[in-house]
Structure formats: structure tokens, C-alpha cells
CSV table of C-alpha atoms in Angstrom, one decimal:
chain,number,residue,atom,x,y,z
A,43,MET,CA,62.6,94.3,73.7
A,44,ARG,CA,65.5,93.2,75.9
A,45,ARG,CA,67.1,89.0,75.9
A,46,SER,CA,70.4,88.4,77.1
A,47,ILE,CA,73.1,86.8,74.4
A,48,ASP,CA,75.9,86.1,76.4
A,49,ASP,CA,77.2,87.3,79.3
A,50,HIS,CA,80.5,85.7,81.3
A,51,PRO,CA,81.4,86.0,85.0
A,52,PHE,CA,84.9,86.4,86.0
A,53,SER,CA,87.1,83.3,87.0
A,54,SER,CA,90.8,84.3,87.9
A,55,THR,CA,92.1,81.4,85.2
A,56,ASP,CA,90.8,85.0,83.4
A,57,TYR,CA,94.2,86.8,83.4
A,58,PRO,CA,97.6,85.2,83.5
A,59,PRO,CA,99.1,84.6,87.4
A,60,GLY,CA,99.4,87.4,89.9
A,61,PHE,CA,96.8,89.6,88.5
A,62,GLU,CA,96.6,91.3,91.3
A,63,GLU,CA,99.7,92.2,91.8
A,64,ALA,CA,100.0,93.7,88.7
A,65,ASP,CA,97.1,96.2,89.6
A,66,LEU,CA,94.1,94.0,86.2
A,67,THR,CA,91.1,94.6,87.0
A,68,PRO,CA,89.0,91.8,87.4
A,69,ILE,CA,86.0,92.8,85.2
A,70,SER,CA,82.0,90.4,84.4
A,71,TRP,CA,80.7,91.5,80.9
A,72,ALA,CA,77.8,90.5,79.0
A,73,VAL,CA,76.0,91.2,75.7
A,74,ALA,CA,72.5,91.9,75.4
A,75,ILE,CA,70.5,93.4,71.9
A,76,SER,CA,67.3,96.1,73.3
A,77,ASP,CA,65.2,98.5,71.7
A,78,ASP,CA,63.2,99.6,74.6
A,79,TYR,CA,65.2,103.7,72.7
A,80,ASP,CA,62.2,106.8,71.3
A,81,ASP,CA,63.6,105.6,67.3
A,82,ALA,CA,62.8,101.7,68.3
A,83,LEU,CA,65.5,100.4,66.8
A,84,PRO,CA,67.9,97.8,68.0
A,85,ARG,CA,71.0,98.0,69.5
A,86,VAL,CA,73.9,95.3,71.0
A,87,ILE,CA,73.9,96.3,75.0
A,88,LEU,CA,78.1,95.7,76.1
A,89,THR,CA,77.9,95.6,79.8
A,90,VAL,CA,81.0,95.4,81.7
A,91,GLU,CA,81.7,95.5,85.4
A,92,GLU,CA,84.7,94.8,88.1
A,93,VAL,CA,83.9,92.3,90.0
A,94,GLY,CA,82.4,93.2,93.5
A,95,SER,CA,80.0,96.6,92.2
A,96,ALA,CA,77.3,94.9,90.6
A,97,GLY,CA,74.7,97.5,89.1
A,98,ARG,CA,77.7,100.3,88.4
A,99,GLY,CA,79.1,99.0,85.7
A,100,LEU,CA,80.1,100.6,82.0
A,101,VAL,CA,77.2,100.1,79.5
A,102,ALA,CA,77.5,100.3,76.3
A,103,HIS,CA,74.8,100.9,73.8
A,104,LEU,CA,75.9,100.0,70.0
A,105,GLY,CA,73.7,100.6,66.8
A,106,PRO,CA,75.1,97.8,64.3
A,107,ASP,CA,77.7,99.9,62.3
A,108,ILE,CA,79.6,99.7,66.1
A,109,ALA,CA,79.0,96.7,66.9
A,110,ARG,CA,80.1,95.5,63.9
A,111,ARG,CA,83.8,97.6,64.0
A,112,LEU,CA,83.9,95.8,67.4
A,113,ARG,CA,83.2,92.6,66.3
A,114,ALA,CA,86.3,93.7,63.4
A,115,ALA,CA,88.9,95.1,66.1
A,116,LEU,CA,88.3,91.9,68.4
A,117,ALA,CA,88.7,89.3,65.0
A,118,ASP,CA,92.1,91.2,64.3
A,119,GLY,CA,93.6,91.3,68.2
A,120,LEU,CA,92.7,87.5,67.9
A,121,ALA,CA,95.4,87.1,64.4
A,122,GLU,CA,97.4,89.1,66.2
A,123,MET,CA,98.5,86.6,69.0
A,124,GLY,CA,98.4,83.9,65.7
A,125,GLU,CA,94.3,82.9,66.8
A,126,GLU,CA,91.9,82.1,65.3
A,127,PRO,CA,89.7,85.0,64.4
A,128,GLY,CA,86.3,82.2,65.1
A,129,ARG,CA,82.3,83.5,63.1
């Protein structure tokens, strides 16, 4: 089983003005779920790719504990910025 959950193609509005001069790499990301492993346990797949380098990105295969840890870290980052962490 493999199923796409969400993805975000890069938009220049994602970054602050002048991001090119600040050497910020434009990236796109995707989240999926898969159980295509020897142990058949489902994992969350997080793919991060530099724009223009499709197929050469970094792919993380996250078990439930690590996926929850990442979710908590993102929520904490939003709270530090004064934003609601959402769902």
C-alpha cells in the first residue's frame, strides 16, 4: 500500500523577498504513507526536494513515534512564532 497524503510545490511567495540573494534553497515537499517494507508496518514518507532536482530529494521513512515527534516539533515551532499550532 502506498498513498499520497499531501504535497506542496514551491512558490516564491513561501520565502521572504530576496531569498535568492540570501541563498535559501527553494524546496517542495510531499507526505505519503507506505507499508512496502519487509516488516509490512506502515510508515509516513516525507520527501523534500530542491526545485529543479526532481527524483534526487531526501526521503525519510518515519515510524509512528518519529512522525509524532516531528509533528510536535512543528507545533512547537509555530507556538514559538506566536501562531496557533492547528490540528
